[in-house]
Coordinates of C-alpha atoms in Angstrom, one line a residue:
M221 CA 106.5 63.0 87.5
V222 CA 106.6 60.2 90.2
Q223 CA 104.2 57.3 89.7
A224 CA 103.1 55.9 93.1
V225 CA 101.3 52.6 92.6
K226 CA 99.5 50.6 95.3
Y227 CA 99.2 46.9 94.4
N228 CA 96.1 44.8 95.1
E229 CA 94.5 41.9 93.3
Q230 CA 91.4 43.8 92.0
T231 CA 93.1 46.9 90.7
A232 CA 96.6 45.6 89.7
S233 CA 95.9 45.7 86.0
S234 CA 94.5 49.2 85.8
K235 CA 97.0 50.8 88.1
E236 CA 100.1 49.2 86.7
T237 CA 99.3 50.7 83.4
A238 CA 100.1 54.1 84.9
I239 CA 103.8 53.1 85.4
D240 CA 106.2 55.1 83.4
P241 CA 108.1 52.6 81.2
N242 CA 111.0 55.1 80.8
A243 CA 111.5 55.4 84.6
V244 CA 113.2 53.0 87.1
N245 CA 111.0 50.9 89.4
I246 CA 111.5 51.1 93.2
L247 CA 109.5 48.6 95.4
I248 CA 108.4 49.7 98.8
V249 CA 107.2 46.9 101.1
D250 CA 105.6 47.8 104.4
D251 CA 102.3 46.9 106.1
L252 CA 101.9 50.3 107.7
P253 CA 100.4 53.1 105.4
E254 CA 102.0 55.9 107.5
K255 CA 105.5 54.5 106.9
I256 CA 104.8 54.1 103.2
L257 CA 103.7 57.7 103.1
V258 CA 107.0 58.8 104.7
Y259 CA 109.1 56.8 102.2
R260 CA 107.2 58.1 99.2
T261 CA 107.6 61.7 100.4
I262 CA 111.4 61.2 100.8
L263 CA 111.8 59.5 97.4
E264 CA 109.3 61.3 95.2
D265 CA 111.7 63.9 93.9
L266 CA 113.9 61.2 92.4
Q267 CA 111.3 61.1 89.6
H268 CA 111.0 57.3 89.4
N269 CA 108.2 54.7 89.8
L270 CA 107.4 54.1 93.4
I271 CA 105.5 50.8 93.6
V272 CA 104.0 49.8 96.9
A273 CA 103.1 46.4 98.4
Q274 CA 101.7 45.9 102.0
S275 CA 102.7 42.3 102.5
G276 CA 105.4 39.8 101.5
E277 CA 102.9 37.9 99.3
E278 CA 102.1 41.1 97.3
A279 CA 105.8 41.9 97.0
L280 CA 106.6 38.4 95.5
K281 CA 103.9 38.8 92.9
L282 CA 105.2 42.2 91.9
V283 CA 108.8 40.9 91.6
L284 CA 107.5 38.3 89.2
K285 CA 106.0 41.0 87.0
H286 CA 108.5 43.8 87.1
E287 CA 112.2 44.5 87.3
F288 CA 113.3 46.7 90.3
A289 CA 116.4 48.8 90.8
V290 CA 116.1 48.4 94.6
I291 CA 113.6 47.0 97.1
L292 CA 112.9 48.7 100.4
L293 CA 111.7 45.9 102.7
D294 CA 110.2 46.1 106.2
V295 CA 111.3 43.2 108.5
N296 CA 108.2 42.9 110.7
M297 CA 105.1 42.2 108.7
P298 CA 102.2 39.8 109.4
G299 CA 102.3 36.5 107.4
V300 CA 105.5 36.3 105.4
D301 CA 108.0 38.5 107.2
G302 CA 110.8 40.5 105.6
F303 CA 113.5 37.8 106.1
E304 CA 111.3 35.1 104.4
T305 CA 110.3 37.5 101.7
A306 CA 114.0 38.4 100.9
T307 CA 114.9 34.7 100.9
L308 CA 112.2 33.9 98.4
I309 CA 113.1 36.9 96.2
R310 CA 116.7 35.7 96.2
S311 CA 115.7 32.1 95.3
R312 CA 114.2 33.3 91.9
K313 CA 116.7 33.6 89.1
K314 CA 115.1 36.8 87.7
S315 CA 115.3 38.7 91.0
A316 CA 118.4 36.9 92.6
K317 CA 120.6 40.0 92.2
T318 CA 118.0 42.7 93.0
P319 CA 119.4 44.9 95.8
I320 CA 117.3 44.7 99.1
I321 CA 117.5 47.3 101.8
F322 CA 116.0 46.2 105.1
L323 CA 114.1 48.9 107.1
T324 CA 113.4 48.1 110.8
A325 CA 113.3 49.5 114.3
F326 CA 115.1 46.4 115.5
N327 CA 118.8 47.1 114.8
D328 CA 120.5 44.6 117.2
E329 CA 123.3 42.5 115.9
F330 CA 121.2 39.3 115.6
N331 CA 118.6 41.0 113.3
I332 CA 121.3 42.7 111.3
A333 CA 123.1 39.4 110.8
Q334 CA 119.9 37.6 109.9
G335 CA 119.1 40.4 107.4
Y336 CA 122.4 40.1 105.6
A337 CA 122.1 36.3 105.7
S338 CA 118.7 36.7 103.9
G339 CA 120.4 38.6 101.1
A340 CA 120.2 42.2 102.1
V341 CA 122.8 44.6 100.7
D342 CA 122.1 47.2 103.4
Y343 CA 120.3 47.6 106.7
L344 CA 118.7 51.0 107.8
P345 CA 117.2 51.6 111.2
T346 CA 113.9 53.4 111.4
P347 CA 112.9 56.1 111.6
V348 CA 115.2 56.7 108.6
V349 CA 117.3 59.7 108.0
P350 CA 115.8 61.1 104.7
E351 CA 119.1 62.1 103.2
V352 CA 120.7 58.7 103.9
L353 CA 117.8 56.8 102.5
K354 CA 117.6 59.0 99.4
A355 CA 121.4 58.8 98.8
K356 CA 121.5 55.0 99.1
V357 CA 118.5 54.5 96.8
K358 CA 120.0 56.9 94.3
I359 CA 123.2 54.9 94.2
F360 CA 121.3 51.7 93.4
I361 CA 119.3 53.5 90.7
E362 CA 122.5 54.7 89.1
L363 CA 124.0 51.2 89.2
F364 CA 120.8 49.8 87.7
Q365 CA 120.8 52.3 84.9
M366 CA 124.5 51.6 84.3
R367 CA 123.7 47.9 84.0
Q368 CA 120.8 48.6 81.7
Q369 CA 123.0 50.8 79.5
A370 CA 125.7 48.2 79.4
A371 CA 123.1 45.5 78.5
A372 CA 121.6 47.7 75.8
Q373 CA 125.1 48.5 74.4
A374 CA 125.9 44.7 74.4
E375 CA 122.6 44.0 72.7
E376 CA 123.2 46.7 70.1
R377 CA 126.8 45.4 69.6
A378 CA 125.4 41.9 69.1
K379 CA 122.8 43.1 66.6
R380 CA 125.5 45.1 64.7
E381 CA 127.8 42.1 64.6
A382 CA 124.9 39.9 63.5
A383 CA 124.0 42.4 60.8
E384 CA 127.6 42.6 59.7
E385 CA 127.9 38.8 59.6
S386 CA 124.6 38.7 57.6
D387 CA 125.9 41.2 55.2
R388 CA 129.2 39.3 54.9
R389 CA 127.4 36.1 54.2
K390 CA 125.1 37.8 51.7
D391 CA 128.0 39.3 49.9
E392 CA 129.8 36.0 49.9
F393 CA 126.7 34.3 48.6
L394 CA 126.2 36.8 45.8
A395 CA 129.8 36.4 44.8
I396 CA 129.4 32.6 44.8
L397 CA 126.1 32.9 42.9
A398 CA 127.7 35.0 40.2
H399 CA 130.6 32.5 40.0
E400 CA 128.3 29.5 39.8
L401 CA 126.1 31.0 37.1
R402 CA 129.1 32.2 35.1
N403 CA 130.8 28.8 35.2
P404 CA 128.3 27.1 32.8
L405 CA 128.3 30.1 30.5
A406 CA 131.9 29.7 29.3
P407 CA 131.5 26.1 28.0
L408 CA 128.1 27.0 26.5
Q409 CA 129.7 29.9 24.6
N410 CA 132.6 27.7 23.6
A411 CA 130.3 25.0 22.3
L412 CA 128.3 27.5 20.3
N413 CA 131.4 28.7 18.7
L414 CA 132.4 25.1 17.9
L415 CA 129.0 24.4 16.3
K416 CA 129.6 27.3 13.9
I417 CA 132.4 25.5 12.3
S418 CA 131.2 24.0 9.0
D419 CA 133.5 21.0 8.9
L420 CA 133.1 20.1 12.6
K421 CA 133.4 16.3 13.1
P422 CA 130.1 14.6 14.0
D423 CA 131.5 13.1 17.2
M424 CA 132.8 16.5 18.3
A425 CA 129.4 18.1 17.6
A426 CA 127.7 15.3 19.6
M427 CA 130.0 15.9 22.5
A428 CA 129.3 19.7 22.3
H429 CA 125.6 19.1 22.4
K430 CA 125.9 16.7 25.3
M431 CA 128.1 19.2 27.2
M432 CA 125.7 22.1 26.5
N433 CA 122.8 20.1 27.9
R434 CA 124.8 19.2 31.0
Q435 CA 125.7 22.8 31.7
L436 CA 122.1 24.0 31.1
Q437 CA 120.8 21.4 33.5
H438 CA 123.3 22.6 36.1
M439 CA 122.0 26.2 35.7
V440 CA 118.4 25.0 36.0
R441 CA 119.2 23.1 39.2
L442 CA 120.8 26.3 40.7
V443 CA 117.7 28.3 39.9
D444 CA 115.4 25.5 41.2
D445 CA 117.2 25.4 44.5
L446 CA 117.0 29.1 44.9
M447 CA 113.2 29.0 44.2
D448 CA 112.7 26.1 46.6
V449 CA 114.6 28.0 49.4
S450 CA 112.4 31.0 48.8
R451 CA 109.2 28.9 48.9
I452 CA 110.2 27.0 52.1
T453 CA 111.2 30.2 54.0
R454 CA 107.8 31.7 53.2
G455 CA 105.9 28.5 54.0
K456 CA 104.7 28.1 50.4
I457 CA 105.8 24.4 49.9
D458 CA 102.8 22.0 49.7
L459 CA 103.6 18.3 50.2
H460 CA 101.6 15.5 48.6
M461 CA 102.0 12.9 51.3
E462 CA 101.4 9.2 50.4
N463 CA 102.7 5.8 51.2
V464 CA 105.8 5.2 49.1
S465 CA 108.5 2.6 48.9
L466 CA 111.8 3.9 50.2
T467 CA 113.7 1.7 47.7
D468 CA 111.8 3.3 44.8
V469 CA 112.6 6.8 46.2
I470 CA 116.3 6.1 46.4
E471 CA 116.2 4.5 42.9
S472 CA 114.7 7.7 41.6
A473 CA 117.3 9.8 43.5
V474 CA 120.2 7.7 42.1
E475 CA 118.9 8.2 38.6
T476 CA 118.8 11.9 39.1
A477 CA 122.4 12.0 40.5
R478 CA 123.8 9.5 38.1
P479 CA 125.2 12.0 35.5
L480 CA 127.5 13.6 38.1
I481 CA 128.4 10.3 39.6
N482 CA 129.4 8.9 36.2
E483 CA 131.1 12.1 35.2
K484 CA 133.5 11.8 38.1
N485 CA 133.8 8.0 37.7
H486 CA 132.5 7.3 41.2
T487 CA 131.2 3.9 42.4
I488 CA 127.9 3.7 44.2
E489 CA 126.9 0.8 46.3
I490 CA 123.3 0.3 47.7
E491 CA 123.0 -1.9 50.8
A492 CA 119.2 -2.4 50.9
T493 CA 117.3 -4.3 53.5
G494 CA 115.7 -7.6 52.5
K495 CA 112.2 -6.4 53.4
P496 CA 110.4 -3.5 51.7
V497 CA 110.2 -0.4 53.8
L498 CA 107.3 2.0 53.4
V499 CA 107.3 5.6 54.5
R500 CA 104.7 8.3 54.5
A501 CA 106.2 11.0 52.3
D502 CA 106.1 13.2 49.2
F503 CA 107.8 11.0 46.7
V504 CA 109.2 13.9 44.6
R505 CA 110.5 15.9 47.6
L506 CA 112.0 12.9 49.4
S507 CA 113.7 11.9 46.1
Q508 CA 115.0 15.4 46.0
V509 CA 116.5 15.0 49.5
F510 CA 118.5 11.9 48.6
S511 CA 119.5 13.2 45.1
N512 CA 120.9 16.4 46.8
L513 CA 122.8 14.3 49.3
L514 CA 124.2 12.0 46.5
N515 CA 125.2 15.0 44.4
N516 CA 126.8 16.5 47.5
A517 CA 128.8 13.4 48.1
A518 CA 129.8 13.2 44.4
K519 CA 130.9 16.8 44.3
Y520 CA 133.1 16.7 47.4
M521 CA 135.1 13.6 46.3
D522 CA 138.0 13.4 43.9
H523 CA 137.5 11.1 40.9
N524 CA 137.0 7.3 41.5
G525 CA 135.4 7.8 44.9
L526 CA 132.9 5.5 46.6
I527 CA 129.4 6.3 47.7
T528 CA 127.6 3.9 50.0
V529 CA 123.8 4.0 50.6
A530 CA 122.6 1.8 53.5
I531 CA 119.0 1.3 54.5
E532 CA 118.7 0.4 58.2
P533 CA 115.2 -0.3 59.7
S534 CA 115.0 0.3 63.4
N535 CA 111.7 -0.4 65.3
N536 CA 109.3 2.3 64.0
Y537 CA 111.9 4.2 62.1
V538 CA 114.2 3.7 59.2
L539 CA 117.7 5.2 58.8
V540 CA 119.2 5.9 55.4
H541 CA 123.0 6.4 55.6
I542 CA 124.8 8.1 52.6
K543 CA 128.5 7.7 53.1
D544 CA 131.3 9.0 50.9
T545 CA 135.1 8.9 50.8
G546 CA 135.5 12.6 50.1
I547 CA 137.1 15.6 51.7
G548 CA 135.2 15.3 55.0
I549 CA 134.0 18.1 57.2
A550 CA 136.1 20.0 59.6
P551 CA 134.8 19.8 63.3
E552 CA 134.1 23.5 63.5
K553 CA 131.9 23.3 60.3
L554 CA 129.7 20.4 61.5
P555 CA 127.3 22.5 63.7
T556 CA 126.5 24.9 60.8
V557 CA 126.7 22.5 57.8
F558 CA 122.9 22.7 57.3
D559 CA 122.8 26.6 57.6
L560 CA 121.8 28.6 54.6
F561 CA 124.7 29.7 52.4
T562 CA 127.2 27.6 54.4
Q563 CA 130.1 26.2 52.3
V564 CA 131.8 23.0 53.4
D565 CA 134.9 24.3 51.6
S566 CA 134.7 27.8 50.3
S567 CA 138.3 28.0 49.1
L568 CA 138.8 29.2 45.5
T569 CA 140.7 26.0 44.8
R570 CA 137.4 24.1 45.0
S571 CA 135.3 24.3 41.8
E572 CA 132.4 22.3 43.2
G573 CA 131.3 24.6 46.0
G574 CA 127.7 25.2 44.9
L575 CA 125.5 27.9 46.5
G576 CA 125.5 26.5 50.0
I577 CA 121.7 25.9 49.9
G578 CA 121.4 22.2 49.0
L579 CA 121.8 21.0 52.6
T580 CA 119.5 23.7 53.9
L581 CA 116.8 22.3 51.5
V582 CA 117.6 18.8 52.7
K583 CA 117.1 19.7 56.3
S584 CA 113.9 21.6 55.7
L585 CA 112.3 19.0 53.5
V586 CA 113.2 16.1 55.8
E587 CA 111.7 18.0 58.9
M588 CA 108.6 18.8 56.9
Q589 CA 108.1 15.0 56.5
K590 CA 108.6 14.4 60.2
G591 CA 112.2 13.2 59.9
I592 CA 115.6 14.3 61.0
V593 CA 118.9 14.5 59.2
E594 CA 122.4 14.4 60.8
A595 CA 125.9 14.9 59.5
R596 CA 129.0 13.1 60.8
S597 CA 132.6 13.2 59.9
D598 CA 135.9 12.4 61.5
G599 CA 137.5 15.5 60.0
L600 CA 139.1 16.7 56.8
N601 CA 140.0 13.9 54.3
S602 CA 138.0 11.4 56.3
G603 CA 134.8 11.3 54.3
S604 CA 131.4 12.1 55.7
T605 CA 128.1 10.4 56.4
F606 CA 124.6 11.9 56.2
T607 CA 121.8 10.0 58.0
V608 CA 118.2 10.6 57.3
T609 CA 115.7 9.1 59.8
L610 CA 112.1 8.7 58.9
P611 CA 109.1 7.1 60.5
I612 CA 108.0 3.8 59.0
T613 CA 104.3 3.5 58.0
K614 CA 102.5 0.3 58.8
Q615 CA 99.9 0.8 56.0
K616 CA 100.7 -1.4 53.0
N617 CA 97.8 -0.4 50.8
N618 CA 97.9 2.3 48.2
V619 CA 101.6 2.4 47.7
T620 CA 102.7 4.8 45.0
P621 CA 105.0 2.9 42.6
F622 CA 108.0 4.5 41.0
K623 CA 107.2 5.0 37.3
G624 CA 110.6 6.1 36.1
H625 CA 111.0 8.4 33.1
A626 CA 109.1 6.7 30.4
A627 CA 109.7 7.7 26.8
T628 CA 106.9 9.6 25.1
Q629 CA 105.4 8.5 21.8
T630 CA 104.5 11.1 19.3
K631 CA 100.8 11.0 18.2
K632 CA 99.1 12.8 15.3
P633 CA 100.4 16.3 14.2
L634 CA 98.8 19.1 16.1
R635 CA 98.3 22.8 15.4
I636 CA 100.3 24.5 18.2
L637 CA 100.3 28.3 18.9
I638 CA 103.4 29.5 20.8
V639 CA 103.1 33.0 22.3
D640 CA 106.2 34.5 23.9
D641 CA 107.8 38.0 23.6
N642 CA 111.2 36.4 23.9
Q643 CA 111.5 35.5 20.2
D644 CA 114.5 33.3 20.6
S645 CA 112.7 31.2 23.2
A646 CA 109.6 31.0 21.0
Q647 CA 111.6 30.0 17.9
T648 CA 113.7 27.3 19.6
L649 CA 110.6 25.8 21.3
G650 CA 108.8 25.9 17.9
W651 CA 111.7 24.0 16.3
M652 CA 111.5 21.3 19.0
L653 CA 107.8 20.8 18.3
E654 CA 108.2 20.9 14.5
M655 CA 110.8 18.1 14.9
E656 CA 108.0 16.1 16.5
G657 CA 105.9 16.6 13.4
H658 CA 103.6 19.4 14.7
Q659 CA 102.4 22.5 12.8
V660 CA 103.7 25.5 14.8
Y661 CA 102.7 29.1 14.7
L662 CA 104.6 31.9 16.6
K663 CA 103.3 35.2 17.9
F664 CA 105.1 37.6 20.2
N665 CA 102.3 39.6 21.9
G666 CA 98.7 39.1 23.1
P667 CA 96.6 40.9 20.5
D668 CA 98.4 39.2 17.6
A669 CA 98.0 35.8 19.3
I670 CA 94.3 36.3 19.8
E671 CA 93.9 37.1 16.1
M672 CA 96.0 34.1 15.1
A673 CA 94.0 31.8 17.3
R674 CA 90.8 33.0 15.6
Q675 CA 92.2 32.1 12.2
I676 CA 93.8 28.7 12.9
S677 CA 91.9 27.3 15.9
P678 CA 95.0 25.8 17.6
E679 CA 94.7 22.5 19.5
V680 CA 97.5 23.5 21.9
V681 CA 98.3 27.0 23.1
L682 CA 101.7 27.7 24.8
L683 CA 101.3 31.1 26.5
D684 CA 104.1 33.1 28.2
I685 CA 102.6 34.8 31.3
G686 CA 104.9 37.9 31.2
L687 CA 103.7 39.4 27.9
P688 CA 103.9 43.1 27.3
D689 CA 100.7 45.2 27.5
M690 CA 98.4 42.2 27.9
N691 CA 99.6 39.4 30.1
G692 CA 99.2 35.7 29.6
Y693 CA 96.3 35.4 32.1
E694 CA 94.3 38.0 30.1
V695 CA 95.1 36.3 26.8
C696 CA 94.0 32.9 28.1
R697 CA 90.7 34.2 29.4
I698 CA 89.9 36.0 26.1
M699 CA 90.8 32.9 24.0
Q700 CA 88.7 30.6 26.1
E701 CA 85.7 32.8 25.4
Q702 CA 86.0 31.8 21.8
L703 CA 83.8 28.7 21.0
H704 CA 86.2 27.2 18.5
L705 CA 88.9 27.0 21.3
T706 CA 86.8 25.1 23.9
E707 CA 88.7 21.9 23.3
A708 CA 92.2 23.5 23.1
V709 CA 94.8 22.7 25.7
F710 CA 96.3 25.8 27.3
I711 CA 99.8 25.6 28.8
A712 CA 101.3 28.4 30.8
Q713 CA 105.1 28.8 30.4
T714 CA 106.8 31.2 32.8
G715 CA 109.7 31.8 35.1
W716 CA 107.4 31.9 38.1
G717 CA 106.8 28.6 39.7
Q718 CA 105.4 29.5 43.2
E719 CA 102.0 28.1 44.3
E720 CA 100.5 31.6 44.0
H721 CA 101.3 31.7 40.3
R722 CA 100.1 28.2 39.7
R723 CA 96.8 29.1 41.4
R724 CA 96.4 32.2 39.3
S725 CA 97.1 30.1 36.1
K726 CA 94.4 27.6 37.1
E727 CA 92.0 30.4 37.8
A728 CA 92.7 31.9 34.4
G729 CA 91.9 28.7 32.7
F730 CA 95.3 27.1 32.0
H731 CA 95.3 23.3 32.1
H732 CA 99.1 23.1 32.8
H733 CA 101.8 25.3 34.3
L734 CA 105.4 24.7 33.1
V735 CA 108.4 26.6 34.6
K736 CA 111.0 27.9 32.2
P737 CA 113.2 26.5 30.9
V738 CA 110.5 24.1 29.9
A739 CA 111.7 20.4 30.1
A740 CA 111.2 18.7 26.7
T741 CA 110.0 15.5 28.3
D742 CA 107.3 17.4 30.3
L743 CA 106.2 19.3 27.2
Y744 CA 106.1 16.3 25.0
A745 CA 104.1 14.3 27.6
I746 CA 101.4 17.0 27.7
V747 CA 101.3 17.6 23.9
N748 CA 101.2 13.9 23.1
A749 CA 98.4 13.3 25.6
R750 CA 96.2 15.7 23.6

C-alpha cells in the first residue's frame, strides 16, 4: 500500500514512522496542494513511499534524512526555488547522484537549459501526461533497486570474503598453535627418556633438566600470551599505574629475554640517556611490552646478531627504539604487523614463528598506557626497528624501584596440605615443598581434604579450584569455618587467571591466587612469608 507522507516540523517524527522501510522513497516537492494531489494519484499504484514537501527548505531537510530513488521538483516556489533547491541537493555528497525531474509550466529553452545546469536528469512540462510521468518514475525506481541490489550483493560478497579470510586465518592459527605446542613436547619426551638411563652422566642429566625447564617456560609463555589476548579483547586487563623508571623497566625486560638472547649468542647494546626518565605506567605490563619486542628481535635473527636499545627523550615524550639485524619485514607486511595472528614469516622453514599474537599484545598494552608503537624496516634481510613512544611524567616522587628477582630463604618447616585431583601435579608439587623441608600432605578431592585439615591443622593449604563434586571455592569456605584454621594461609592454584576468577577466589577467602603451572619462586615466596 502507498504511504503518502506530508512533511512539517511538528509532525515529522510521527508521520515518518509510517514509511514502509521495504519500499522505495519518492520525493514530491511542490507548493500547490492541488498539484501534489495529482502527482500522488498518478503514482500511487506504483506501491512505493510518496513523501511530500511544500518548499525547497522542507525538501532539503528530507534529503538529509532519507534516500530517494527520484525527486519530482517544481521550479516556481516561494523562497528557495526549484533551481536553487536542485543545486543544493547536488552539492551534498549523499544526494549528489539522486535523479531530479523538474516539473514546470515554463518550458522555454532558457528554463530547460537552466534546469539541466542545476543537475536535472529530465524536464517535464505541466500539466503532465500521466503515462509519461509514471513511466519515467518507474525507470528511476528500477535503476535505484538495481543499484541497491548490486550494493547488497557487493556487501554480501565482502562479508563472505571477510568470513573466508577469518576462517583461513583461524585455521592457520590453529595449525600454528598445534605446531608451537608440539615443538616443546618432543625435547621434553626425549629428556624424560634420557633421565631413565641409570648410568646417565651427571653433566648430561643437568643439561636435560635445563632443557626441560626451558621448553616448559616456552609453553607457559604461549599460554600466557593467549590468556592476555583474551583478557584484552574482553576489556578485562587492569593496569596498576605508577611512576616508574624507564631504565628499570628495560632492565627487567632484558632479564626476561636474556635466555633466548644468550641461546642464540646475540649481542645486546643499551644506549641509555644520561638523565633518568620517568613514565606513568604499569611496571609489569610495560616490561612485558619490551621483553616481547626483545624476544621478537632475538627470534628473527640468525645466531650472533645485534640488538640495540636506544632511549631518546623528546620534549614531553620518550622514544624507545629496539633495533635488530634480523630478517626484516617485507613492505606489504608492515601495515598488518600488529594484527592478531599475523606472521612476519610464516614459511615452514622458519622455526621461530610463534603464534602471531606477541606484537598484538605489544600494541594493545602500549596504547592502554597512552603510548604508540611503530614498526619500520627497509625490507627483507635489512633488520627492523620497533619504536615505543610514551609520555614522560614530571612527578619525581613515589617512584617504584625495580626489585629484581630476589632469592627466597627457607624458614621453619610448615604443615602444608595440597589438594588437587591431578595426582601427578599434586605429587610433584609436594616433592618440591618437601625438598624445602616442609611436611606435606596430599588429598585429591574436597571431602578427604576437609577431613585431613581437621586432623592435621595445616598452616598452608594449596587448593585446586576445579575439583570434582566440590570445587575449591566451597572447600575453602568450609575449611575457614573451622576455628583451628583461622591462621592458615589459603592459596588457590588453577588454570584460570582472569580477573573474574581472582575476584571469586578472594570472595571465597583465598589469600593468594596462583595460575598453573605454579612458578616455584612465587610459591616459595608465599610459603616462606608464612
